[in-house]
CSV table of C-alpha atoms in Angstrom, one decimal:
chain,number,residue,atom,x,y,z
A,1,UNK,CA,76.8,78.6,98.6
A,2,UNK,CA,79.5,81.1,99.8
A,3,UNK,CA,79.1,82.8,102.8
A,4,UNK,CA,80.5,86.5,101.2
A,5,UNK,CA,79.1,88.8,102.9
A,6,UNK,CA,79.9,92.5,101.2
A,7,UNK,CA,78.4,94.3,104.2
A,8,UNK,CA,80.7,92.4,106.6
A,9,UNK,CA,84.4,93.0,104.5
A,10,UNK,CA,85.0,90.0,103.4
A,11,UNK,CA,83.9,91.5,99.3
A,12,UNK,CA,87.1,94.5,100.7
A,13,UNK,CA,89.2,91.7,101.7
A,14,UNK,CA,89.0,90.0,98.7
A,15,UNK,CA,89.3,93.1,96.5
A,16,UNK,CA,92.6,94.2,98.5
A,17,UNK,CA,94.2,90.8,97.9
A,18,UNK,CA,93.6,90.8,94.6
A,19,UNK,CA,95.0,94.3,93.6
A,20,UNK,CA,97.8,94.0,96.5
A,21,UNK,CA,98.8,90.4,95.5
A,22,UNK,CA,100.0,89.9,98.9
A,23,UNK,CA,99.5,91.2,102.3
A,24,UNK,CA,100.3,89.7,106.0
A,25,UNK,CA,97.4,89.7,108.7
A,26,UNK,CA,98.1,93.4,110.4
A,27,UNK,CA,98.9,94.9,106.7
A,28,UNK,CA,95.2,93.4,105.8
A,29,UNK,CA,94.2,94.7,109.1
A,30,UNK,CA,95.3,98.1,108.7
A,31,UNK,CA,93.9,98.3,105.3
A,32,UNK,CA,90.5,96.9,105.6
A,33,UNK,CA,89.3,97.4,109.5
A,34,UNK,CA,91.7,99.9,111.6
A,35,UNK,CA,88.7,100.4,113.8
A,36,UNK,CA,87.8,97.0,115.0
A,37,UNK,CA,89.8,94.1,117.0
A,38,UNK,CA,92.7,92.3,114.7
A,39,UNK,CA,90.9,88.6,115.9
A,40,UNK,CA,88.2,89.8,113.8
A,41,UNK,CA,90.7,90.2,110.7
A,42,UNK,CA,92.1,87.3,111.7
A,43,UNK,CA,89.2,85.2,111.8
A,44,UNK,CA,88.0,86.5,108.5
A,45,UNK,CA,91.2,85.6,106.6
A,46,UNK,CA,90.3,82.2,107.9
A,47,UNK,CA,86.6,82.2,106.9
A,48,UNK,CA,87.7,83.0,103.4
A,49,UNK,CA,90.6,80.1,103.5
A,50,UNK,CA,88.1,77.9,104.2
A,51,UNK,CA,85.6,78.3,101.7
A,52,UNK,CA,88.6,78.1,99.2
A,53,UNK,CA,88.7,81.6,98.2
A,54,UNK,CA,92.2,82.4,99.6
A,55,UNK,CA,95.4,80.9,100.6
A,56,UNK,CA,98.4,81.4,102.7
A,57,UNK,CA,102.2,80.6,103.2
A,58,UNK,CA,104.7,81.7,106.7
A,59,UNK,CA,107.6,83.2,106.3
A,60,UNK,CA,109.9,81.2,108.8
A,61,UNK,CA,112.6,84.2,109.5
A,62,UNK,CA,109.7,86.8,109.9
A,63,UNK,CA,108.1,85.5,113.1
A,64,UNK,CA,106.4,83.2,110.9
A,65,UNK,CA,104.6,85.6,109.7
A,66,UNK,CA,101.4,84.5,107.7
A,67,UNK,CA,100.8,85.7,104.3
A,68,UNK,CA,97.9,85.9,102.1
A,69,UNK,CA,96.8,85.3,98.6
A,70,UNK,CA,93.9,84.6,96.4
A,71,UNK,CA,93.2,81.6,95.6
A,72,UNK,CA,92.5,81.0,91.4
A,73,UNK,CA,89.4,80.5,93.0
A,74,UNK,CA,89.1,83.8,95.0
A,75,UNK,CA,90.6,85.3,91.6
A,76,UNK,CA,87.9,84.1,89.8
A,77,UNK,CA,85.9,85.5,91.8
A,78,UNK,CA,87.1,88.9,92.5
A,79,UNK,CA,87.7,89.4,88.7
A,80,UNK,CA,83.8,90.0,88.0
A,81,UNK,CA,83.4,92.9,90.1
A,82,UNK,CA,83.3,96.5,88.3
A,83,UNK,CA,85.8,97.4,91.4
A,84,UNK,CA,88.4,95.3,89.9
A,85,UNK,CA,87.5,95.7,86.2
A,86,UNK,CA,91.5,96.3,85.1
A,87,UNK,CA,92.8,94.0,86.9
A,88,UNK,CA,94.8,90.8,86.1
A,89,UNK,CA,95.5,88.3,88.9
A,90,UNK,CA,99.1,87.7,89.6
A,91,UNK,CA,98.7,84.2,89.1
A,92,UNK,CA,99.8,82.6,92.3
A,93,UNK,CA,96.7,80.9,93.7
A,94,UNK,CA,98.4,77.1,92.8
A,95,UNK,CA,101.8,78.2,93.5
A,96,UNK,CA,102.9,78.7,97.1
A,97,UNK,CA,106.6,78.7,96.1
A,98,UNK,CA,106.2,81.5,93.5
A,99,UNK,CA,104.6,83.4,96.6
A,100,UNK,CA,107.1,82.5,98.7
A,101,UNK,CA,109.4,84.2,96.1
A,102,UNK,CA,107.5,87.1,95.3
A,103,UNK,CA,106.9,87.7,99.0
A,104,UNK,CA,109.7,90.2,100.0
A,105,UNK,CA,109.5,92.6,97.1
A,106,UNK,CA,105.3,92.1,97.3
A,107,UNK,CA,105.1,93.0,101.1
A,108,UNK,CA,107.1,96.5,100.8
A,109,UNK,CA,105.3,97.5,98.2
A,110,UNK,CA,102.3,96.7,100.0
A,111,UNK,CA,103.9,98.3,102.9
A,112,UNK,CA,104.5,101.3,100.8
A,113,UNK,CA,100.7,101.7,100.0
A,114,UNK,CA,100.0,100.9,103.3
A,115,UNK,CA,101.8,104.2,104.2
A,116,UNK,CA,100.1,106.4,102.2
A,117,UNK,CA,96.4,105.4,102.6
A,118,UNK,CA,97.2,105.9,106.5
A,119,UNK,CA,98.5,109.3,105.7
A,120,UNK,CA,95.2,110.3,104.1
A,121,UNK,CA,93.2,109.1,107.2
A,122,UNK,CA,95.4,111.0,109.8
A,123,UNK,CA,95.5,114.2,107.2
A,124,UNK,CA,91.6,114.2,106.0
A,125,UNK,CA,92.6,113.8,102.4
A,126,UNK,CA,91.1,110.1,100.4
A,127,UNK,CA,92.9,107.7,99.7
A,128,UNK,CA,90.9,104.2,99.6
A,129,UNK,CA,92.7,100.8,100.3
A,130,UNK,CA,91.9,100.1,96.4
A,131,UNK,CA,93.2,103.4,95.2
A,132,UNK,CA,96.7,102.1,95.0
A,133,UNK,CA,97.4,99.8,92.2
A,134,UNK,CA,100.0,97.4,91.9
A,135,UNK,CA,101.3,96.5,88.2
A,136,UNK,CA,99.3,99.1,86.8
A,137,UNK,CA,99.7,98.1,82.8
A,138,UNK,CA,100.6,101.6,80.7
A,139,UNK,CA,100.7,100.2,77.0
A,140,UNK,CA,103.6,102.0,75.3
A,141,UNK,CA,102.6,100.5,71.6
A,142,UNK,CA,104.5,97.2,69.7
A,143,UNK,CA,103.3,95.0,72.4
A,144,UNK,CA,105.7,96.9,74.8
A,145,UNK,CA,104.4,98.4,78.0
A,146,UNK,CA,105.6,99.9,81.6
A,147,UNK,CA,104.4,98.1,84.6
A,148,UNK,CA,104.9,100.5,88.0
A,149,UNK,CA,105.3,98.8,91.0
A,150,UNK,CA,101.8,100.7,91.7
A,151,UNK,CA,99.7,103.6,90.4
A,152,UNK,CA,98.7,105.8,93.2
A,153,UNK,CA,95.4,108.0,93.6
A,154,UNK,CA,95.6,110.2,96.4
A,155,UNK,CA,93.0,113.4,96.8
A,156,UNK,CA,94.8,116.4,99.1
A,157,UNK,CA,92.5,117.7,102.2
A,158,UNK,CA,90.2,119.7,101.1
A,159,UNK,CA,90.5,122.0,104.1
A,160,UNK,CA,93.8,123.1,103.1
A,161,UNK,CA,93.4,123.1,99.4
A,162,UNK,CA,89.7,125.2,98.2
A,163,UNK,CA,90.6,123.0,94.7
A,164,UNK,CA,90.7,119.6,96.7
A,165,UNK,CA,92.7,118.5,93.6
A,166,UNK,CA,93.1,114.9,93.1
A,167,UNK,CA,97.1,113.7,92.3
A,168,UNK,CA,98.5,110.4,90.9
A,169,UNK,CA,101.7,109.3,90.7
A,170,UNK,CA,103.5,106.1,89.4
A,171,UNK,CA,105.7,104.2,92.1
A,172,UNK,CA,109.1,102.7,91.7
A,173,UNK,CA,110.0,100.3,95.4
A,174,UNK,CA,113.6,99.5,95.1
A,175,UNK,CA,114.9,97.3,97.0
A,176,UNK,CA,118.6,97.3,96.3
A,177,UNK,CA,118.3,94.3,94.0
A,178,UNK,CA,119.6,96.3,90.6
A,179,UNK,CA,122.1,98.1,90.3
A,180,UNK,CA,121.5,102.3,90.5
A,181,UNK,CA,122.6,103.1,87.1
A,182,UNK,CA,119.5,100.5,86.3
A,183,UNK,CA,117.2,102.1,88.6
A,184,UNK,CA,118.0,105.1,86.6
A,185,UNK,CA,117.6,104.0,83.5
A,186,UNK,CA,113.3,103.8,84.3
A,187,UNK,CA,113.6,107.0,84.4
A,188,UNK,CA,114.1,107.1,80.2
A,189,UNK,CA,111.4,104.2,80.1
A,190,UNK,CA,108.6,106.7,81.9
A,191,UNK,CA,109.7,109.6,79.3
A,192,UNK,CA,108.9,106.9,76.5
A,193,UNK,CA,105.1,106.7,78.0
A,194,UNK,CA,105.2,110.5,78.2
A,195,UNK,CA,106.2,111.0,74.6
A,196,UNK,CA,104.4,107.9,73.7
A,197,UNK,CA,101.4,108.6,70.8
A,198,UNK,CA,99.2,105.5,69.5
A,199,UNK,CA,99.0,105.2,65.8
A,200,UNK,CA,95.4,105.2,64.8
A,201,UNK,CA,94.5,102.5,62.7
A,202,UNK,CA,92.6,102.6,59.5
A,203,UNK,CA,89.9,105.8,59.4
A,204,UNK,CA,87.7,106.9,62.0
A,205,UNK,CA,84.6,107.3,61.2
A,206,UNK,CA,82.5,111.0,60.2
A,207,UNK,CA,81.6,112.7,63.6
A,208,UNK,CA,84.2,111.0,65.8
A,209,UNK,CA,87.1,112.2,67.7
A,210,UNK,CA,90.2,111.2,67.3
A,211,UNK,CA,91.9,108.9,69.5
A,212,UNK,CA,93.8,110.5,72.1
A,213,UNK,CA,97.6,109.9,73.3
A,214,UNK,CA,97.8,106.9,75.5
A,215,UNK,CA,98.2,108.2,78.9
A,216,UNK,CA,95.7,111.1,78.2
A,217,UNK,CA,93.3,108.9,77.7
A,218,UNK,CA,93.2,107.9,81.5
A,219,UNK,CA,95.2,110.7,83.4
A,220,UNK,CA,94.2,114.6,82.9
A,221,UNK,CA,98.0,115.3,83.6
A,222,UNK,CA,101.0,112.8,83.4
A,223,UNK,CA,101.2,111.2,86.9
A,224,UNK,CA,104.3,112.2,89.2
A,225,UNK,CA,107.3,109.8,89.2
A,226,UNK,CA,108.2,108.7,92.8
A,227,UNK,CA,111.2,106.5,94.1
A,228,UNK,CA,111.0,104.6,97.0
A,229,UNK,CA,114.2,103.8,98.0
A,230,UNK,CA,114.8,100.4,100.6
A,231,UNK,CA,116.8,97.6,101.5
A,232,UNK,CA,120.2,99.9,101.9
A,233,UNK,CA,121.7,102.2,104.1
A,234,UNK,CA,121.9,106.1,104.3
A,235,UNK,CA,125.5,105.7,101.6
A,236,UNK,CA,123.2,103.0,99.9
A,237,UNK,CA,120.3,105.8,99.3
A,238,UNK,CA,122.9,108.7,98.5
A,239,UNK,CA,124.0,106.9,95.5
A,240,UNK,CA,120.8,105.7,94.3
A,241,UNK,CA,119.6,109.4,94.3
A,242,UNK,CA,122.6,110.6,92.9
A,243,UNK,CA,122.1,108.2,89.9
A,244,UNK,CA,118.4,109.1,89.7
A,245,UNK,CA,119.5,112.8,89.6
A,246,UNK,CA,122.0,112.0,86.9
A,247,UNK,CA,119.2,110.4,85.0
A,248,UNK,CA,116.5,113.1,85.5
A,249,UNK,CA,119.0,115.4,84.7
A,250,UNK,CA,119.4,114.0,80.8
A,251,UNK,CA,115.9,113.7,80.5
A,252,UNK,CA,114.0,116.0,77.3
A,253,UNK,CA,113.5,119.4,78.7
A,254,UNK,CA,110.0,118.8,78.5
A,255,UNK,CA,109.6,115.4,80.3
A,256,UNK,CA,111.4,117.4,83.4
A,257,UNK,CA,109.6,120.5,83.1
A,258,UNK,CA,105.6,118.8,83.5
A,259,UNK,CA,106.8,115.4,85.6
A,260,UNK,CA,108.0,116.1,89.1
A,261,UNK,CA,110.5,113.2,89.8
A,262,UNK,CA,111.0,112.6,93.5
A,263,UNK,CA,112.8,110.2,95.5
A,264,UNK,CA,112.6,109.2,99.3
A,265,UNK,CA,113.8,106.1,101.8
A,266,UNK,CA,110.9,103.9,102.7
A,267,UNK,CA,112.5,104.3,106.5
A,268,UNK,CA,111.6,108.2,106.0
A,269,UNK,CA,108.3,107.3,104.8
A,270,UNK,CA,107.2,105.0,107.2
A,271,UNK,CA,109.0,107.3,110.3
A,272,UNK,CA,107.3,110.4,109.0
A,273,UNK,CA,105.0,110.0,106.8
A,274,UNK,CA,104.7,110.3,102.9
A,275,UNK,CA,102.9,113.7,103.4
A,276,UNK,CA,106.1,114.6,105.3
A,277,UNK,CA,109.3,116.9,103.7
A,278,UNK,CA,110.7,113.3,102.8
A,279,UNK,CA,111.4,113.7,99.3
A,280,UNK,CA,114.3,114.6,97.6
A,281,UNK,CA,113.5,116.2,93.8
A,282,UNK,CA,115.6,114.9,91.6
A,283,UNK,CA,116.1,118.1,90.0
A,284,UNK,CA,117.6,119.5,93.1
A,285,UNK,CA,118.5,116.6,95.3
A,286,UNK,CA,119.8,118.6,98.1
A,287,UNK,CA,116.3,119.5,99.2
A,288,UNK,CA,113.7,118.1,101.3
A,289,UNK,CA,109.8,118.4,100.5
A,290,UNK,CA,106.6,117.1,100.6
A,291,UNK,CA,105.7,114.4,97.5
A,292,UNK,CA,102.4,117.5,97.3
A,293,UNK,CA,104.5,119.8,95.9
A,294,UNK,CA,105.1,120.2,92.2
């Protein structure tokens, strides 16, 4: 019998390395108990390797740092709970080389999330460890689809806002591993989703509603677009911006007008904050604002 005890964290754990994919022991720290010793993390993440559930590899030029995984085990596991009822496993519980692969582009975008639930605790808004959501599938029709690096749920403080209004966005991590003009070019693939209307098939039947547009089926308003720009320098951002800003700026007038399109450096988010005036719009790339503001 497995010793899982929900009221202890090891149910979180397992739910954060499952919709994460990957996390080290201080991001899973951070994430799951700020507000206890990291031996008690670490001694958790071992509990759970034990009893099969997850796995880890080092990173030899990161301080052999360890990093964790489900197991298929662990996946099997986590895929029954209502927490996780969207999500697909990334696969990786047999393969510690395709972790080892995935590993740098996995950990900033953890890292990314990371940021941002942090920012909620220090500014009294919510945003849960599970409320940012790797590989979010957004079904564009034809067996197409857009995978984000992560969907993002994040509720503003209620003390500054009487509306405590709840915002998602989508979240492009770049890591300087395409080209800008292909960077850009996601830009045209996230209008497709906004324009994007499922064909019904066949008749409904008397009384019902018709199906509505695939995104309006799950968000109330077309979630924001936000770069996260990393692995380059301050030239090496300039020019990805400037390419994003070329892109927005060919977008349908409608697609720019309801979608704010933002871009910021993941050494700005993580230095400030992602609450922080770290974000250049891509309609007007010369200013600085908060990721809040429409």
């Amino acid at each position: 019998m497995l010793d899982v005890d929900a009221g202890s964290g090891d149910r979180l754990a397992l739910a954060v390395l499952a919709q994460y994919r990957m996390a080290t022991t201080e991001q899973m720290h951070v994430l799951i108990a700020p507000d206890v010793r990291i031996e008690q993390t670490r001694r958790r993440l071992v509990k759970l390797s034990k009893e099969g559930l997850v796995d880890r590899i080092t990173l030899p030029r990161a301080g052999r740092t360890r990093v964790w995984f489900l197991t298929d085990y662990g996946a099997e596991i986590a895929s029954e709970w209502p927490e996780l009822r969207e999500w697909k496993s990334a696969k990786l519980g047999a393969d510690r080389t395709a972790a080892r692969l995935k590993a740098a582009h996995t950990l900033t975008v953890t890292q990314t999330g990371l940021a941002f639930v942090q920012d909620a605790r220090r500014r009294g808004g919510v945003c849960r460890p599970l409320d940012w959501i790797p590989e979010a599938y957004q079904p564009l029709g034809g067996g197409e689809g857009v995978i984000p690096d992560a969907l993002l749920y994040y509720r503003i403080d209620r003390d500054r806002n009487e509306d405590w209004p709840m915002l998602r966005a989508f979240v492009e991590v770049d890591r300087a591993t395409m080209g800008p003009e292909r960077l850009a070019a996601k830009i045209h693939t996230y209008q497709r989703l906004f324009e994007y209307v499922p064909v019904s098939v066949g008749r409904s039947r008397a009384g019902q509603e018709p199906p509505e547009e695939g995104w309006q089926r799950r968000y109330r308003v077309f979630p924001r677009l936000l770069f996260v720009l990393d692995g380059t320098g301050p030239a090496g951002v300039e020019n990805r911006v400037s390419a994003l800003a070329a892109g927005a700026a060919v977008a349908r007038p409608a697609f720019r007008a309801e979608v704010p399109m933002l871009a910021a450096s993941l050494t700005d988010i993580l230095r400030d904050g992602p609450s922080a005036p770290v974000w250049r719009p891509l309609n007007a790339p010369e200013q600085r604002v908060s990721w809040h503001v429409k």
